[in-house]
Amino acid sequence: EAGKGPAAPPGPGDGGGSEVAAPAAIDMRRFTLAEYVLDFGNVIKGHQLQREFKVTNVGFSQVSFEFPKPLKAAIAQAGFTVEPDKVQRLPGAPDFETAEFAVVFNSARQGVNLGPIDLCIPLQTRSGPPVKIYLRANVTIPDVEVSSDALKFGSVFVGHMRSIHIQLSNPKEIPATWSFGQTLQGEGGSWKPCDEFTTIPSRGTLNPGESCNVQVVFHPRNAKNYSAKIPLKVAQNAAKRNIRIAASSDALRIRFDPPVLEMQPILPFVQESECSVTMHNATNARIEVYSADFDEQYLREEEILSRVEGIYSPQMIGYSDVALLPLRQP
């Protein structure tokens, strides 16, 4: 009607009011309160490491959580063990209590393969959003790559040497400690120690991405064919590797013509007898020849060497003690 003010809104008891729906319950599992990472880094296959972390209740009410059996089975399958597996009524304010967890990673567990592992563990609190913890590790083994594992030295004369260089490199994420073992010569279906090959250096450590050159030296003592191998060992790596070698050696030979000198009989202190002999080099290599009775340099060197006790003993001198000298000029 005219002259009247606006109508008052309907009250709670009025039948003309509309109903308001109550808010729906929120599923807290759809949210993540926080995410943390526990990274074990690079772990050598077969090793076991342990890490610890703490969970602190920074809220105002008690919290409880536990790992269900399917999650514990997945954790164990990945090589991890988490203790404790549940926490009951962890107090919050004003004490803000803390629970300590120990995580053990056993890379030797069956089913743990080489490569990265990334496992998500949700800590599901009752009536609250979960906290996600990521367990990470990279399972690896130290190793080196060899530029060539088959060496051919050809023919080398006894008393001479020939060397071939190979390169070792570390393709892994961790340092690799390597070493060469005793050279083995194949004879009659078995392998016997052989001292005619030397590696320089014989051992070392390579950091990730590093390389080094190794000199393999063939210095034969006898004329024969060689089919040998040099074992290469990398620490904490069970793989067996060998550097295979094929080589041969020949002795230097000279020939005299005539092979025997027959001197004519003479009277003492009256006249001289002279004969000529021709010496032939029966090889295709240069040969140094000198007289052990009359060469002055040889006699001086022998006099110096004679002062060293046991100098000619096979156990006294190794390849590293031998001086490699050029041929003397005539």
PDB file of C-alpha atoms in Angstrom, residues 160-284:
ATOM      1  CA  HIS A 160     115.005 -54.346 -27.046  1.00  0.00           C
ATOM      2  CA  MET A 161     111.634 -52.920 -26.032  1.00  0.00           C
ATOM      3  CA  ARG A 162     108.437 -51.678 -27.629  1.00  0.00           C
ATOM      4  CA  SER A 163     105.623 -49.813 -25.902  1.00  0.00           C
ATOM      5  CA  ILE A 164     101.937 -49.210 -26.663  1.00  0.00           C
ATOM      6  CA  HIS A 165      99.783 -46.650 -24.875  1.00  0.00           C
ATOM      7  CA  ILE A 166      96.200 -47.254 -23.820  1.00  0.00           C
ATOM      8  CA  GLN A 167      93.817 -44.853 -22.104  1.00  0.00           C
ATOM      9  CA  LEU A 168      91.649 -45.500 -19.070  1.00  0.00           C
ATOM     10  CA  SER A 169      88.628 -43.284 -18.404  1.00  0.00           C
ATOM     11  CA  ASN A 170      86.013 -43.151 -15.649  1.00  0.00           C
ATOM     12  CA  PRO A 171      82.443 -42.829 -17.002  1.00  0.00           C
ATOM     13  CA  LYS A 172      80.779 -43.223 -13.590  1.00  0.00           C
ATOM     14  CA  GLU A 173      79.588 -40.775 -10.928  1.00  0.00           C
ATOM     15  CA  ILE A 174      82.041 -42.018  -8.283  1.00  0.00           C
ATOM     16  CA  PRO A 175      85.850 -42.380  -8.134  1.00  0.00           C
ATOM     17  CA  ALA A 176      87.328 -45.620  -9.487  1.00  0.00           C
ATOM     18  CA  THR A 177      90.511 -47.205  -8.104  1.00  0.00           C
ATOM     19  CA  TRP A 178      92.135 -49.511 -10.664  1.00  0.00           C
ATOM     20  CA  SER A 179      95.200 -51.763 -10.754  1.00  0.00           C
ATOM     21  CA  PHE A 180      96.918 -54.147 -13.168  1.00  0.00           C
ATOM     22  CA  GLY A 181      97.868 -57.590 -11.929  1.00  0.00           C
ATOM     23  CA  GLN A 182     100.674 -59.989 -12.828  1.00  0.00           C
ATOM     24  CA  THR A 183     100.922 -60.702 -16.544  1.00  0.00           C
ATOM     25  CA  LEU A 184     100.000 -64.299 -17.389  1.00  0.00           C
ATOM     26  CA  GLN A 185     101.397 -66.245 -20.351  1.00  0.00           C
ATOM     27  CA  GLY A 186      99.375 -69.049 -21.915  1.00  0.00           C
ATOM     28  CA  GLU A 187     101.437 -72.218 -22.108  1.00  0.00           C
ATOM     29  CA  GLY A 188     100.143 -75.750 -22.582  1.00  0.00           C
ATOM     30  CA  GLY A 189      96.555 -74.913 -21.729  1.00  0.00           C
ATOM     31  CA  SER A 190      97.412 -73.106 -18.491  1.00  0.00           C
ATOM     32  CA  TRP A 191      98.419 -69.575 -17.465  1.00  0.00           C
ATOM     33  CA  LYS A 192     101.841 -68.943 -15.959  1.00  0.00           C
ATOM     34  CA  PRO A 193     103.404 -65.715 -14.596  1.00  0.00           C
ATOM     35  CA  CYS A 194     105.300 -63.694 -17.190  1.00  0.00           C
ATOM     36  CA  ASP A 195     107.778 -60.868 -16.504  1.00  0.00           C
ATOM     37  CA  GLU A 196     108.239 -59.665 -20.086  1.00  0.00           C
ATOM     38  CA  PHE A 197     105.435 -57.061 -19.878  1.00  0.00           C
ATOM     39  CA  THR A 198     105.239 -53.987 -17.656  1.00  0.00           C
ATOM     40  CA  THR A 199     102.486 -51.395 -17.160  1.00  0.00           C
ATOM     41  CA  ILE A 200     103.427 -47.814 -16.246  1.00  0.00           C
ATOM     42  CA  PRO A 201     101.714 -46.787 -14.002  1.00  0.00           C
ATOM     43  CA  SER A 202     100.367 -50.049 -12.650  1.00  0.00           C
ATOM     44  CA  ARG A 203      97.665 -48.551 -10.413  1.00  0.00           C
ATOM     45  CA  GLY A 204      95.781 -45.342  -9.749  1.00  0.00           C
ATOM     46  CA  THR A 205      92.470 -43.612  -9.005  1.00  0.00           C
ATOM     47  CA  LEU A 206      90.280 -41.755 -11.493  1.00  0.00           C
ATOM     48  CA  ASN A 207      87.684 -39.214 -10.445  1.00  0.00           C
ATOM     49  CA  PRO A 208      84.412 -39.005 -12.414  1.00  0.00           C
ATOM     50  CA  GLY A 209      85.102 -37.920 -15.996  1.00  0.00           C
ATOM     51  CA  GLU A 210      88.907 -38.208 -15.670  1.00  0.00           C
ATOM     52  CA  SER A 211      91.239 -40.161 -17.969  1.00  0.00           C
ATOM     53  CA  CYS A 212      94.843 -41.318 -17.819  1.00  0.00           C
ATOM     54  CA  ASN A 213      97.327 -42.908 -20.222  1.00  0.00           C
ATOM     55  CA  VAL A 214      99.001 -46.217 -19.390  1.00  0.00           C
ATOM     56  CA  GLN A 215     102.168 -47.421 -21.104  1.00  0.00           C
ATOM     57  CA  VAL A 216     102.349 -51.177 -21.745  1.00  0.00           C
ATOM     58  CA  VAL A 217     105.968 -52.202 -22.383  1.00  0.00           C
ATOM     59  CA  PHE A 218     107.160 -55.425 -24.018  1.00  0.00           C
ATOM     60  CA  HIS A 219     110.794 -56.241 -23.138  1.00  0.00           C
ATOM     61  CA  PRO A 220     111.476 -59.885 -24.057  1.00  0.00           C
ATOM     62  CA  ARG A 221     114.246 -61.958 -22.530  1.00  0.00           C
ATOM     63  CA  ASN A 222     113.782 -65.045 -24.668  1.00  0.00           C
ATOM     64  CA  ALA A 223     113.029 -65.650 -28.337  1.00  0.00           C
ATOM     65  CA  LYS A 224     109.489 -67.076 -28.553  1.00  0.00           C
ATOM     66  CA  ASN A 225     105.857 -66.282 -29.261  1.00  0.00           C
ATOM     67  CA  TYR A 226     103.664 -64.736 -26.582  1.00  0.00           C
ATOM     68  CA  SER A 227      99.924 -65.038 -26.029  1.00  0.00           C
ATOM     69  CA  ALA A 228      99.405 -63.244 -22.737  1.00  0.00           C
ATOM     70  CA  LYS A 229      96.881 -61.307 -20.701  1.00  0.00           C
ATOM     71  CA  ILE A 230      97.156 -58.563 -18.079  1.00  0.00           C
ATOM     72  CA  PRO A 231      94.330 -58.636 -15.489  1.00  0.00           C
ATOM     73  CA  LEU A 232      92.656 -55.271 -14.850  1.00  0.00           C
ATOM     74  CA  LYS A 233      90.905 -54.934 -11.499  1.00  0.00           C
ATOM     75  CA  VAL A 234      88.612 -52.104 -10.382  1.00  0.00           C
ATOM     76  CA  ALA A 235      88.049 -51.894  -6.625  1.00  0.00           C
ATOM     77  CA  GLN A 236      84.508 -52.820  -5.491  1.00  0.00           C
ATOM     78  CA  ASN A 237      83.685 -54.163  -8.951  1.00  0.00           C
ATOM     79  CA  ALA A 238      83.417 -57.932  -9.309  1.00  0.00           C
ATOM     80  CA  ALA A 239      83.766 -57.913 -13.096  1.00  0.00           C
ATOM     81  CA  LYS A 240      86.919 -59.631 -14.433  1.00  0.00           C
ATOM     82  CA  ARG A 241      88.687 -57.864 -17.286  1.00  0.00           C
ATOM     83  CA  ASN A 242      91.919 -58.554 -19.146  1.00  0.00           C
ATOM     84  CA  ILE A 243      94.163 -56.794 -21.630  1.00  0.00           C
ATOM     85  CA  ARG A 244      94.918 -59.450 -24.262  1.00  0.00           C
ATOM     86  CA  ILE A 245      98.389 -59.383 -25.823  1.00  0.00           C
ATOM     87  CA  ALA A 246      99.920 -61.002 -28.893  1.00  0.00           C
ATOM     88  CA  ALA A 247     103.676 -60.629 -29.420  1.00  0.00           C
ATOM     89  CA  SER A 248     106.793 -62.451 -30.530  1.00  0.00           C
ATOM     90  CA  SER A 249     110.521 -62.016 -30.012  1.00  0.00           C
ATOM     91  CA  ASP A 250     113.641 -62.966 -31.914  1.00  0.00           C
ATOM     92  CA  ALA A 251     117.289 -63.027 -30.935  1.00  0.00           C
ATOM     93  CA  LEU A 252     119.956 -60.917 -32.579  1.00  0.00           C
ATOM     94  CA  ARG A 253     122.285 -63.146 -34.629  1.00  0.00           C
ATOM     95  CA  ILE A 254     125.652 -62.685 -36.240  1.00  0.00           C
ATOM     96  CA  ARG A 255     127.533 -65.085 -38.514  1.00  0.00           C
ATOM     97  CA  PHE A 256     131.291 -65.424 -39.047  1.00  0.00           C
ATOM     98  CA  ASP A 257     132.900 -66.488 -42.258  1.00  0.00           C
ATOM     99  CA  PRO A 258     134.850 -68.665 -41.880  1.00  0.00           C
ATOM    100  CA  PRO A 259     133.241 -70.012 -38.695  1.00  0.00           C
ATOM    101  CA  VAL A 260     136.603 -71.316 -37.428  1.00  0.00           C
ATOM    102  CA  LEU A 261     140.028 -69.677 -37.820  1.00  0.00           C
ATOM    103  CA  GLU A 262     143.032 -71.901 -38.309  1.00  0.00           C
ATOM    104  CA  MET A 263     146.257 -69.999 -37.569  1.00  0.00           C
ATOM    105  CA  GLN A 264     149.466 -71.124 -39.227  1.00  0.00           C
ATOM    106  CA  PRO A 265     152.186 -72.382 -36.849  1.00  0.00           C
ATOM    107  CA  ILE A 266     154.936 -69.881 -36.125  1.00  0.00           C
ATOM    108  CA  LEU A 267     158.066 -69.676 -34.011  1.00  0.00           C
ATOM    109  CA  PRO A 268     157.709 -67.671 -30.771  1.00  0.00           C
ATOM    110  CA  PHE A 269     159.015 -64.092 -30.833  1.00  0.00           C
ATOM    111  CA  VAL A 270     160.014 -64.446 -34.469  1.00  0.00           C
ATOM    112  CA  GLN A 271     157.065 -63.598 -36.674  1.00  0.00           C
ATOM    113  CA  GLU A 272     153.280 -62.935 -36.628  1.00  0.00           C
ATOM    114  CA  SER A 273     150.387 -64.904 -38.079  1.00  0.00           C
ATOM    115  CA  GLU A 274     147.355 -63.045 -39.385  1.00  0.00           C
ATOM    116  CA  CYS A 275     143.946 -64.191 -40.669  1.00  0.00           C
ATOM    117  CA  SER A 276     140.833 -62.288 -41.734  1.00  0.00           C
ATOM    118  CA  VAL A 277     137.253 -63.096 -40.767  1.00  0.00           C
ATOM    119  CA  THR A 278     134.024 -61.543 -42.035  1.00  0.00           C
ATOM    120  CA  MET A 279     131.153 -60.867 -39.643  1.00  0.00           C
ATOM    121  CA  HIS A 280     127.617 -60.821 -41.050  1.00  0.00           C
ATOM    122  CA  ASN A 281     124.467 -59.403 -39.459  1.00  0.00           C
ATOM    123  CA  ALA A 282     121.865 -62.153 -39.905  1.00  0.00           C
ATOM    124  CA  THR A 283     118.934 -59.912 -38.903  1.00  0.00           C
ATOM    125  CA  ASN A 284     117.291 -56.775 -40.259  1.00  0.00           C
TER     126      ASN A 284
END
